[in-house]
Short mmCIF file of C-alpha atoms and ligand atoms in Angstrom, two decimals:
data_model
loop_
_atom_site.label_atom_id
_atom_site.label_comp_id
_atom_site.label_asym_id
_atom_site.label_seq_id
_atom_site.Cartn_x
_atom_site.Cartn_y
_atom_site.Cartn_z
CA UNK A 15 -28.42 16.20 -4.34
CA UNK A 16 -26.34 13.45 -2.69
CA UNK A 17 -25.53 13.74 0.98
CA UNK A 18 -21.81 14.00 1.78
CA UNK A 19 -20.25 13.64 5.21
CA UNK A 20 -17.95 16.43 6.33
CA UNK A 21 -15.12 13.89 6.20
CA UNK A 22 -15.71 13.14 2.53
CA UNK A 23 -16.45 16.73 1.60
CA UNK A 24 -13.08 17.78 3.04
CA UNK A 25 -11.17 15.50 0.69
CA UNK A 26 -9.89 16.70 -2.68
CA UNK A 27 -11.75 14.10 -4.77
CA UNK A 28 -14.99 15.79 -3.66
CA UNK A 29 -14.08 18.99 -5.56
CA UNK A 30 -16.70 19.68 -8.20
CA UNK A 31 -19.42 17.66 -6.45
CA UNK A 32 -22.88 19.10 -5.89
CA UNK A 33 -23.87 17.91 -2.44
CA UNK A 34 -25.79 18.47 0.77
CA UNK A 35 -23.87 18.45 4.03
CA UNK A 36 -25.71 18.22 7.34
CA UNK A 37 -24.26 18.96 10.74
CA UNK A 38 -23.89 21.40 13.62
CA UNK A 39 -22.45 24.89 13.43
CA UNK A 40 -19.21 25.42 15.33
CA UNK A 41 -18.63 29.09 14.44
CA UNK A 42 -19.84 31.83 12.10
CA UNK A 43 -17.78 34.75 10.87
CA UNK A 44 -19.18 37.50 8.63
CA UNK A 45 -16.95 38.98 5.98
CA UNK A 46 -17.30 42.56 4.83
CA UNK A 47 -17.11 41.24 1.27
CA UNK A 48 -20.74 40.14 1.42
CA UNK A 49 -20.66 36.55 2.68
CA UNK A 50 -20.23 34.53 5.87
CA UNK A 51 -17.94 31.67 6.80
CA UNK A 52 -19.83 28.96 8.67
CA UNK A 53 -17.82 26.09 10.15
CA UNK A 54 -19.89 22.90 10.18
CA UNK A 55 -19.02 19.65 11.95
CA UNK A 56 -20.96 16.37 11.76
CA UNK A 57 -18.75 14.10 13.88
CA UNK A 58 -17.42 12.13 10.91
CA UNK A 59 -13.97 13.61 11.48
CA UNK A 60 -12.14 16.09 13.65
CA UNK A 61 -12.04 18.91 11.10
CA UNK A 62 -14.93 21.19 10.18
CA UNK A 63 -16.20 21.93 6.71
CA UNK A 64 -15.89 25.58 5.83
CA UNK A 65 -19.13 26.77 4.26
CA UNK A 66 -19.17 30.00 2.25
CA UNK A 67 -22.67 31.42 2.62
CA UNK A 68 -23.16 34.33 0.15
CA UNK A 69 -25.40 37.32 0.88
CA UNK A 70 -27.53 36.30 -2.12
CA UNK A 71 -29.07 33.46 -0.09
CA UNK A 72 -32.74 34.29 0.44
CA UNK A 73 -32.46 33.77 4.20
CA UNK A 74 -29.02 35.42 4.55
CA UNK A 75 -30.11 38.42 6.63
CA UNK A 76 -33.00 36.71 8.39
CA UNK A 77 -31.27 33.44 9.37
CA UNK A 78 -27.67 32.89 8.25
CA UNK A 79 -26.45 35.99 10.07
CA UNK A 80 -28.06 34.70 13.26
CA UNK A 81 -26.40 31.27 13.26
CA UNK A 82 -24.52 30.46 16.45
CA UNK A 83 -22.63 27.48 17.84
CA UNK A 84 -24.82 24.39 18.16
CA UNK A 85 -27.42 25.19 15.45
CA UNK A 86 -28.09 22.29 13.11
CA UNK A 87 -28.06 23.00 9.39
CA UNK A 88 -28.37 21.37 5.96
CA UNK A 89 -26.22 23.12 3.39
CA UNK A 90 -26.50 22.48 -0.33
CA UNK A 91 -23.96 23.63 -2.88
CA UNK A 92 -20.76 22.87 -4.73
CA UNK A 93 -17.57 21.57 -3.15
CA UNK A 94 -14.73 23.79 -4.42
CA UNK A 95 -11.00 24.05 -3.83
CA UNK A 96 -10.43 26.25 -0.81
CA UNK A 97 -8.80 29.63 -1.24
CA UNK A 98 -7.38 29.53 2.28
CA UNK A 99 -4.46 27.27 3.15
CA UNK A 100 -6.04 25.57 6.15
CA UNK A 101 -8.23 23.11 4.27
CA UNK A 102 -8.31 21.48 0.86
CA UNK A 103 -11.96 22.17 0.13
CA UNK A 104 -14.92 24.33 1.08
CA UNK A 105 -18.61 24.33 0.28
CA UNK A 106 -20.12 27.21 -1.73
CA UNK A 107 -23.67 27.28 -0.45
CA UNK A 108 -26.66 27.61 -2.81
CA UNK A 109 -29.01 26.92 0.07
CA UNK A 110 -28.68 26.82 3.82
CA UNK A 111 -31.56 25.43 5.79
CA UNK A 112 -31.63 25.85 9.53
CA UNK A 113 -32.92 22.57 10.99
CA UNK A 114 -32.72 23.50 14.66
CA UNK A 115 -31.75 26.70 16.47
CA UNK A 116 -29.58 26.65 19.62
CA UNK A 117 -30.31 29.41 22.12
CA UNK A 118 -26.97 31.26 22.26
CA UNK A 119 -27.54 32.47 25.80
CA UNK A 120 -27.96 28.89 27.08
CA UNK A 121 -25.86 26.61 24.84
CA UNK A 122 -22.94 25.59 27.07
CA UNK A 123 -20.37 24.85 24.37
CA UNK A 124 -19.46 28.36 23.40
CA UNK A 125 -16.12 29.15 21.83
CA UNK A 126 -14.31 29.23 25.14
CA UNK A 127 -12.54 25.99 26.04
CA UNK A 128 -14.02 23.99 28.90
CA UNK A 129 -12.15 21.62 31.17
CA UNK A 130 -12.80 17.89 30.77
CA UNK A 131 -14.20 17.89 34.32
CA UNK A 132 -16.76 20.53 33.37
CA UNK A 133 -17.65 18.67 30.18
CA UNK A 134 -18.57 15.56 32.22
CA UNK A 135 -21.52 17.54 33.58
CA UNK A 136 -22.70 17.94 29.99
CA UNK A 137 -22.28 14.34 28.88
CA UNK A 138 -25.25 14.88 26.56
CA UNK A 139 -23.40 17.62 24.64
CA UNK A 140 -19.73 16.79 25.10
CA UNK A 141 -19.48 14.49 22.04
CA UNK A 142 -19.79 17.75 20.07
CA UNK A 143 -16.37 18.83 21.31
CA UNK A 144 -13.15 18.06 19.47
CA UNK A 145 -11.68 16.00 22.30
CA UNK A 146 -14.64 13.75 23.09
CA UNK A 147 -15.58 13.39 19.41
CA UNK A 148 -12.03 12.18 18.70
CA UNK A 149 -12.10 9.78 21.65
CA UNK A 150 -15.32 8.23 20.42
CA UNK A 151 -14.03 7.76 16.88
CA UNK A 152 -10.94 6.04 18.29
CA UNK A 153 -13.09 3.95 20.65
CA UNK A 154 -15.12 2.83 17.66
CA UNK A 155 -11.96 1.89 15.74
CA UNK A 156 -10.59 -0.08 18.68
CA UNK A 157 -13.90 -1.96 19.04
CA UNK A 158 -13.84 -2.86 15.37
CA UNK A 159 -10.21 -4.02 15.59
CA UNK A 160 -11.12 -6.27 18.50
CA UNK A 161 -13.71 -8.07 16.41
CA UNK A 162 -11.54 -8.08 13.28
CA UNK A 163 -8.57 -9.54 15.10
CA UNK A 164 -10.42 -12.39 16.74
CA UNK A 165 -12.64 -13.15 13.77
CA UNK A 166 -9.63 -13.33 11.44
CA UNK A 167 -7.87 -15.56 13.95
CA UNK A 168 -10.71 -18.11 14.08
CA UNK A 169 -12.20 -17.08 17.44
CA UNK A 170 -16.00 -17.27 17.73
CA UNK A 171 -17.91 -14.43 19.37
CA UNK A 172 -20.02 -15.83 22.23
CA UNK A 173 -22.46 -13.79 24.27
CA UNK A 174 -21.95 -14.56 27.92
CA UNK A 175 -24.66 -13.48 30.36
CA UNK A 176 -24.88 -10.09 32.03
CA UNK A 177 -26.87 -11.47 34.97
CA UNK A 178 -25.15 -14.28 36.82
CA UNK A 179 -25.05 -16.06 40.15
CA UNK A 180 -21.27 -16.62 40.26
CA UNK A 181 -18.54 -14.26 41.40
CA UNK A 182 -15.75 -15.02 38.93
CA UNK A 183 -13.09 -12.89 40.56
CA UNK A 184 -14.10 -13.86 44.10
CA UNK A 185 -13.65 -10.29 45.23
CA UNK A 186 -17.25 -9.76 46.32
CA UNK A 187 -17.58 -6.63 44.21
CA UNK A 188 -20.90 -7.49 42.64
CA UNK A 189 -24.03 -5.42 42.09
CA UNK A 190 -27.10 -7.33 43.21
CA UNK A 191 -29.97 -7.81 40.76
CA UNK A 192 -33.28 -8.12 42.55
CA UNK A 193 -36.98 -7.42 42.23
CA UNK A 194 -37.60 -7.76 45.97
CA UNK A 195 -39.13 -4.80 47.77
CA UNK A 196 -36.21 -3.31 49.74
CA UNK A 197 -38.65 -1.96 52.32
CA UNK A 198 -40.25 -5.33 52.97
CA UNK A 199 -38.24 -8.29 51.64
CA UNK A 200 -39.28 -11.89 52.40
CA UNK A 201 -37.21 -13.41 55.22
CA UNK A 202 -36.12 -16.93 56.08
CA UNK A 203 -36.37 -18.62 59.52
CA UNK A 204 -33.24 -16.85 60.70
CA UNK A 205 -34.46 -13.43 59.64
CA UNK A 206 -32.12 -13.10 56.66
CA UNK A 207 -33.48 -11.86 53.31
CA UNK A 208 -34.78 -14.92 51.46
CA UNK A 209 -33.41 -14.69 47.94
CA UNK A 210 -35.00 -18.04 47.09
CA UNK A 211 -38.13 -15.92 46.71
CA UNK A 212 -36.39 -13.43 44.42
CA UNK A 213 -36.94 -13.23 40.65
CA UNK A 214 -34.35 -15.86 39.71
CA UNK A 215 -34.99 -18.03 42.76
CA UNK A 216 -31.50 -17.27 44.10
CA UNK A 217 -29.14 -14.38 44.75
CA UNK A 218 -28.13 -12.88 41.39
CA UNK A 219 -25.72 -10.19 40.31
CA UNK A 220 -24.35 -8.23 37.36
CA UNK A 221 -21.34 -10.02 35.93
CA UNK A 222 -17.77 -9.05 36.87
CA UNK A 223 -16.37 -11.17 34.02
CA UNK A 224 -17.64 -13.50 31.30
CA UNK A 225 -14.67 -15.80 31.79
CA UNK A 226 -16.28 -18.78 33.50
CA UNK A 227 -18.97 -19.03 30.84
CA UNK A 228 -16.28 -18.36 28.20
CA UNK A 229 -14.42 -21.42 29.47
CA UNK A 230 -17.54 -23.52 28.88
CA UNK A 231 -17.68 -22.49 25.25
CA UNK A 232 -13.91 -22.80 24.73
CA UNK A 233 -14.26 -26.37 26.00
CA UNK A 234 -16.50 -27.10 23.02
CA UNK A 235 -15.74 -24.60 20.27
CA UNK A 236 -11.99 -24.23 20.87
CA UNK A 237 -11.35 -20.50 20.50
CA UNK A 238 -13.96 -17.99 21.62
CA UNK A 239 -14.20 -14.42 22.84
CA UNK A 240 -16.82 -12.44 24.67
CA UNK A 241 -17.03 -8.66 24.54
CA UNK A 242 -19.54 -6.79 26.62
CA UNK A 243 -20.41 -4.67 29.62
CA UNK A 244 -18.86 -5.67 32.91
CA UNK A 245 -19.67 -4.38 36.38
CA UNK A 246 -17.62 -3.90 39.52
CA UNK A 247 -18.98 -2.46 42.72
CA UNK A 248 -15.51 -1.48 43.92
CA UNK A 249 -15.47 1.80 45.70
CA UNK A 250 -12.36 3.10 43.98
CA UNK A 251 -12.46 6.67 42.79
CA UNK A 252 -9.41 6.55 40.56
CA UNK A 253 -8.65 7.66 37.02
CA UNK A 254 -8.53 3.97 35.94
CA UNK A 255 -11.68 2.45 37.48
CA UNK A 256 -15.28 2.44 36.38
CA UNK A 257 -18.25 0.64 37.94
CA UNK A 258 -19.44 -0.23 34.42
CA UNK A 259 -16.85 -0.89 31.73
CA UNK A 260 -16.44 -3.00 28.62
CA UNK A 261 -14.21 -6.02 28.65
CA UNK A 262 -13.11 -8.30 25.82
CA UNK A 263 -12.19 -11.79 26.98
CA UNK A 264 -10.72 -14.42 24.66
CA UNK A 265 -10.55 -18.00 25.90
CA UNK A 266 -8.80 -20.81 24.03
CA UNK A 267 -8.62 -24.55 24.54
CA UNK A 268 -5.22 -26.25 24.28
CA UNK A 269 -3.56 -22.93 25.16
CA UNK A 270 -0.90 -22.60 27.83
CA UNK A 271 0.42 -19.44 29.42
CA UNK A 272 3.00 -18.66 26.73
CA UNK A 273 0.37 -19.06 23.96
CA UNK A 274 -1.82 -16.67 25.91
CA UNK A 275 0.94 -14.07 26.18
CA UNK A 276 1.73 -14.39 22.47
CA UNK A 277 -1.95 -13.84 21.71
CA UNK A 278 -2.13 -10.76 23.95
CA UNK A 279 0.96 -9.26 22.35
CA UNK A 280 -0.27 -9.79 18.79
CA UNK A 281 -3.69 -8.47 19.79
CA UNK A 282 -2.44 -5.20 21.29
CA UNK A 283 -0.09 -4.62 18.36
CA UNK A 284 -2.91 -5.14 15.90
CA UNK A 285 -5.20 -2.63 17.62
CA UNK A 286 -2.44 -0.05 17.78
CA UNK A 287 -1.48 -0.55 14.11
CA UNK A 288 -5.12 -0.09 13.03
CA UNK A 289 -5.54 3.07 15.08
CA UNK A 290 -2.23 4.51 13.84
CA UNK A 291 -3.32 3.89 10.26
CA UNK A 292 -6.98 4.95 10.44
CA UNK A 293 -7.16 7.64 13.12
CA UNK A 294 -4.22 9.84 12.14
CA UNK A 295 -5.99 13.17 12.42
CA UNK A 296 -7.44 12.38 15.85
CA UNK A 297 -4.13 10.98 17.12
CA UNK A 298 -2.25 14.08 16.05
CA UNK A 299 -4.72 16.16 18.04
CA UNK A 300 -4.16 13.98 21.12
CA UNK A 301 -0.43 14.18 20.63
CA UNK A 302 -0.57 17.96 20.44
CA UNK A 303 -3.15 18.78 23.12
CA UNK A 304 -3.44 15.81 25.49
CA UNK A 305 -0.20 13.85 25.76
CA UNK A 306 2.89 14.67 23.72
CA UNK A 307 4.21 11.12 23.98
CA UNK A 308 1.19 9.31 22.49
CA UNK A 309 2.44 8.79 18.94
CA UNK A 310 5.91 7.81 20.04
CA UNK A 311 4.50 5.34 22.57
CA UNK A 312 2.18 3.73 20.05
CA UNK A 313 4.85 3.40 17.39
CA UNK A 314 7.17 1.84 19.93
CA UNK A 315 4.56 -0.70 21.03
CA UNK A 316 3.68 -1.63 17.45
CA UNK A 317 7.30 -2.28 16.54
CA UNK A 318 8.88 -3.58 19.75
CA UNK A 319 8.91 -6.70 21.89
CA UNK A 320 6.97 -7.04 25.14
CA UNK A 321 9.24 -7.71 28.10
CA UNK A 322 8.21 -10.92 29.92
CA UNK A 323 9.08 -11.27 33.57
CA UNK A 324 8.00 -13.52 36.47
CA UNK A 325 6.47 -11.71 39.44
CA UNK A 326 9.29 -12.93 41.69
CA UNK A 327 11.89 -11.20 39.51
CA UNK A 328 9.79 -8.04 39.41
CA UNK A 329 9.75 -7.99 43.22
CA UNK A 330 13.55 -8.26 43.16
CA UNK A 331 13.80 -5.26 40.83
CA UNK A 332 11.38 -3.21 42.90
CA UNK A 333 13.27 -3.99 46.10
CA UNK A 334 16.46 -2.71 44.51
CA UNK A 335 14.80 0.30 42.86
CA UNK A 336 15.82 2.70 45.60
CA UNK A 337 12.41 4.35 45.31
CA UNK A 338 10.37 5.66 48.19
CA UNK A 339 7.16 3.76 47.39
CA UNK A 340 4.04 4.54 49.39
CA UNK A 341 3.16 0.83 49.64
CA UNK A 342 5.81 -1.65 50.76
CA UNK A 343 7.23 -4.16 48.28
CA UNK A 344 7.29 -7.74 49.52
CA UNK A 345 6.83 -11.17 47.97
CA UNK A 346 3.23 -12.21 48.50
CA UNK A 347 1.76 -8.72 48.30
CA UNK A 348 -0.14 -7.56 45.24
CA UNK A 349 1.61 -4.91 43.18
CA UNK A 350 0.21 -1.42 43.53
CA UNK A 351 -0.24 1.00 40.65
CA UNK A 352 2.95 2.83 41.68
CA UNK A 353 4.96 -0.40 41.41
CA UNK A 354 3.46 -1.30 38.05
CA UNK A 355 4.17 2.14 36.71
CA UNK A 356 7.76 2.08 37.90
CA UNK A 357 8.31 -1.19 36.07
CA UNK A 358 6.66 -0.24 32.78
CA UNK A 359 7.46 3.48 32.68
CA UNK A 360 10.75 3.93 34.46
CA UNK A 361 12.55 0.63 34.38
CA UNK A 362 11.59 -0.98 31.07
CA UNK A 363 10.11 2.02 29.27
CA UNK A 364 7.62 -0.17 27.40
CA UNK A 365 5.05 -2.96 27.75
CA UNK A 366 5.79 -5.61 30.38
CA UNK A 367 4.06 -8.94 30.93
CA UNK A 368 4.33 -10.10 34.53
CA UNK A 369 3.67 -13.78 35.12
CA UNK A 370 3.49 -16.41 37.85
CA UNK A 371 2.05 -14.49 40.77
CA UNK A 372 1.73 -15.88 44.31
CA UNK A 373 -1.28 -18.19 44.47
CA UNK A 374 -2.49 -16.47 47.64
CA UNK A 375 -3.33 -13.19 45.87
CA UNK A 376 -5.02 -14.63 42.78
CA UNK A 377 -8.46 -16.17 42.13
CA UNK A 378 -9.23 -19.87 42.45
CA UNK A 379 -9.31 -20.67 38.74
CA UNK A 380 -5.63 -20.10 37.90
CA UNK A 381 -3.29 -23.00 37.10
CA UNK A 382 -1.08 -23.85 40.07
CA UNK A 383 2.68 -24.18 39.46
CA UNK A 384 4.71 -26.56 41.58
CA UNK A 385 6.41 -24.88 44.56
CA UNK A 386 9.54 -22.85 43.73
CA UNK A 387 13.02 -23.42 45.23
CA UNK A 388 11.89 -21.64 48.38
CA UNK A 389 8.70 -23.66 48.65
CA UNK A 390 6.41 -20.83 47.55
CA UNK A 391 3.41 -21.54 45.34
CA UNK A 392 2.64 -19.45 42.29
CA UNK A 393 -0.09 -19.56 39.65
CA UNK A 394 0.17 -19.08 35.89
CA UNK A 395 -1.25 -15.57 35.88
CA UNK A 396 -0.28 -12.83 33.46
CA UNK A 397 -0.78 -9.09 33.72
CA UNK A 398 0.17 -6.82 30.84
CA UNK A 399 1.37 -3.40 31.99
CA UNK A 400 1.80 -0.43 29.66
CA UNK A 401 3.24 3.06 30.22
CA UNK A 402 0.67 5.70 31.07
CA UNK A 403 -2.05 3.28 32.14
CA UNK A 404 -0.48 0.44 34.12
CA UNK A 405 -2.42 -2.84 34.03
CA UNK A 406 -4.32 -3.11 30.78
CA UNK A 407 -4.77 -6.91 30.56
CA UNK A 408 -5.24 -9.55 33.23
CA UNK A 409 -5.39 -13.24 32.42
CA UNK A 410 -4.09 -16.71 33.13
CA UNK A 411 -3.81 -20.32 32.18
CA UNK A 412 -6.75 -22.01 33.91
CA UNK A 413 -6.58 -24.88 36.37
CA UNK A 414 -7.88 -27.86 34.41
CA UNK A 415 -7.00 -30.57 36.96
CA UNK A 416 -10.08 -31.43 38.99
CA UNK A 417 -8.33 -32.31 42.25
CA UNK A 418 -6.12 -29.21 42.29
CA UNK A 419 -9.09 -26.97 41.46
CA UNK A 420 -11.18 -28.49 44.25
CA UNK A 421 -8.37 -27.92 46.69
CA UNK A 422 -8.01 -24.28 45.63
CA UNK A 423 -11.76 -23.74 46.02
CA UNK A 424 -11.64 -25.19 49.48
CA UNK A 425 -8.71 -22.93 50.43
CA UNK A 426 -10.66 -19.91 49.25
CA UNK A 427 -13.86 -20.95 51.04
CA UNK A 428 -15.89 -21.44 47.86
CA UNK A 429 -18.85 -23.79 47.87
CA UNK A 430 -18.23 -26.45 45.20
CA UNK A 431 -21.97 -26.98 44.81
CA UNK A 432 -22.25 -23.45 43.38
CA UNK A 433 -19.69 -24.27 40.71
CA UNK A 434 -20.81 -27.84 39.81
CA UNK A 435 -20.88 -27.03 36.10
CA UNK A 436 -17.40 -25.47 36.23
CA UNK A 437 -16.10 -28.61 37.91
CA UNK A 438 -17.89 -30.79 35.32
CA UNK A 439 -15.67 -29.25 32.62
CA UNK A 440 -12.74 -30.84 34.49
CA UNK A 441 -14.55 -34.19 34.65
CA UNK A 442 -15.38 -34.56 30.97
CA UNK A 443 -12.54 -34.15 28.51
CA UNK A 444 -10.64 -31.50 30.45
CA UNK A 445 -7.87 -29.74 28.51
CA UNK A 446 -5.32 -27.05 29.28
CA UNK A 447 -6.81 -23.70 28.38
CA UNK A 448 -6.13 -20.03 28.91
CA UNK A 449 -7.53 -16.57 28.34
CA UNK A 450 -7.40 -12.96 29.38
CA UNK A 451 -9.44 -9.80 29.74
CA UNK A 452 -8.68 -6.42 28.19
CA UNK A 453 -10.54 -3.41 29.55
CA UNK A 454 -11.72 -1.46 26.51
CA UNK A 455 -11.57 1.86 28.33
CA UNK A 456 -8.01 1.31 29.52
CA UNK A 457 -7.07 0.52 25.92
CA UNK A 458 -8.73 3.73 24.72
CA UNK A 459 -6.91 5.63 27.46
CA UNK A 460 -3.67 4.13 26.25
CA UNK A 461 -4.11 5.03 22.60
CA UNK A 462 -5.47 8.53 23.22
CA UNK A 463 -3.39 9.50 26.24
CA UNK A 464 -6.57 10.65 28.02
CA UNK A 465 -5.76 10.87 31.68
CA UNK A 466 -9.15 10.04 33.17
CA UNK A 467 -11.13 6.91 32.31
CA UNK A 468 -14.36 8.93 32.70
CA UNK A 469 -13.49 10.72 29.46
CA UNK A 470 -13.20 7.63 27.27
CA UNK A 471 -16.68 6.13 27.84
CA UNK A 472 -19.85 7.94 26.75
CA UNK A 473 -21.60 7.79 30.14
CA UNK A 474 -19.25 6.97 33.02
CA UNK A 475 -20.68 5.11 36.01
CA UNK A 476 -18.60 5.67 39.13
CA UNK A 477 -19.37 5.73 42.86
CA UNK A 478 -21.96 8.42 43.46
CA UNK A 479 -22.50 9.16 39.78
CA UNK A 480 -25.18 7.75 37.47
CA UNK A 481 -26.54 10.79 35.60
CA UNK A 482 -27.85 10.31 32.04
O1 4AD B 511 -7.71 -8.45 35.85
P1 4AD B 511 -9.20 -8.59 35.74
O2 4AD B 511 -10.01 -8.43 36.96
O3 4AD B 511 -9.42 -10.02 35.07
C1 4AD B 511 -10.60 -10.69 34.93
O4 4AD B 511 -11.69 -10.25 35.16
C2 4AD B 511 -10.43 -12.04 34.28
N1 4AD B 511 -11.61 -12.85 34.60
C3 4AD B 511 -10.26 -11.84 32.81
C4 4AD B 511 -10.03 -13.15 32.07
O5 4AD B 511 -9.04 -13.79 32.32
N2 4AD B 511 -10.93 -13.51 31.20
O6 4AD B 511 -9.75 -7.56 34.65
C5 4AD B 511 -9.25 -7.60 33.33
C6 4AD B 511 -9.06 -6.19 32.80
C7 4AD B 511 -8.05 -5.36 33.57
O7 4AD B 511 -6.75 -5.61 33.16
C8 4AD B 511 -8.49 -3.95 33.20
O8 4AD B 511 -8.03 -3.60 31.90
C9 4AD B 511 -9.99 -4.09 33.14
O9 4AD B 511 -10.29 -5.45 32.90
N3 4AD B 511 -10.65 -3.66 34.38
C10 4AD B 511 -11.26 -2.48 34.55
N4 4AD B 511 -11.42 -1.43 33.72
C11 4AD B 511 -12.10 -0.37 34.19
N5 4AD B 511 -12.64 -0.29 35.42
C12 4AD B 511 -12.50 -1.32 36.30
N6 4AD B 511 -13.06 -1.23 37.51
C13 4AD B 511 -11.79 -2.47 35.86
N7 4AD B 511 -11.48 -3.64 36.45
C14 4AD B 511 -10.79 -4.35 35.53
#
């Protein structure tokens, strides 16, 4: 008998098919009329398949009537039109094999609803819940859209390294990679740990961004993207930060800031359109149980324009907002989450792209604008802010002029010798280029409405937490 997923078996065209469905029991209910209803889920969709298990089954009394949540089963039979109104189909079982029992006294996911916080303690079982199962299907769809979008647009997928010696963001938030014995490391003449004797012959870290290596490949292949795990040792325990997250970073030669913003806008709209089309059932669940504004927000983003605004104008708006912000608003200060949210949620009520930030608060690699009327220097940075999440994309046009870049590195105390290859790109056929980074988890938060970033990645890594 052919194997059918629950998703396919729930659809009307399956009616009449003889099939085997395999999955995990959600509930069992015994009818006085001589059969049991067994709800089976296999993760292929949100809904369960209703199995009708008749008393005639040889193992009805000995096994079927002992099924509890979490047991794994293989059910063979005919898909028929459902008598009840809740689903289109159900499976009339001719056979029901129990593959694995689940001790009812110990299985944590009993019928009672658990909080998302509690479910994090059971990260090995939580994908069997409606909420986390739905998040992971959406996460999968978003990941596929990311590849589809860039592949269809002529971007090449490059694999930038996970282990690196350079701190792209210059924030010093890197995890060290070492094979030295922490109890007895080799030391240099001055008593400092001698990383020249470490595995790679120098201090090495987990990457905070694939951008710098992406720029190398964009300077040869034109349009590239990298998509992989990214690490930040920032000690922020917020609902938007992870120590390990996934970032997609396109980088394109002959791109200036406005091309970069256009790309980001098309990209986000494409992901949202794909999810709206292909994840309807999951989105409706999020809209009903997690965030009642999700569908409306997504439809608005897919159909509307992104507001574009220089940082300096945003500061003006914030100063006049009449809000009692916790952090002061002043030109030259980075925007805090509360400021970003005011702009995107309260003031504009939709996606906003902020550009041209003060040079002093941005990394060395961003293209420097000439001084403004008041003599202040900005860089061609862009942050995309969306309601509910805040910053979802960060990017910029890159500084491709050797002398300006060298000056910026000097200002920021960076050793040019460490970046010789990055500077070489500006010596040999340098071209304007630009790119950005989208945090996959923030995108999944945005499309699902999930409040905490820990609930949109299978195994969250945060300060003090590395179970599983
Ligand atoms: O703004 P960020 O730091 O930009 C860069 O790393 C650039 N090098 C990207 C580029 O231009 N190629 O990070 C980009 C995005 C943020 O907007 C956010 O979505 C996500 O990465 N992000 C995080 N997501 C989860 N946890 C964290 N700790 C994150 N830090 C950044």
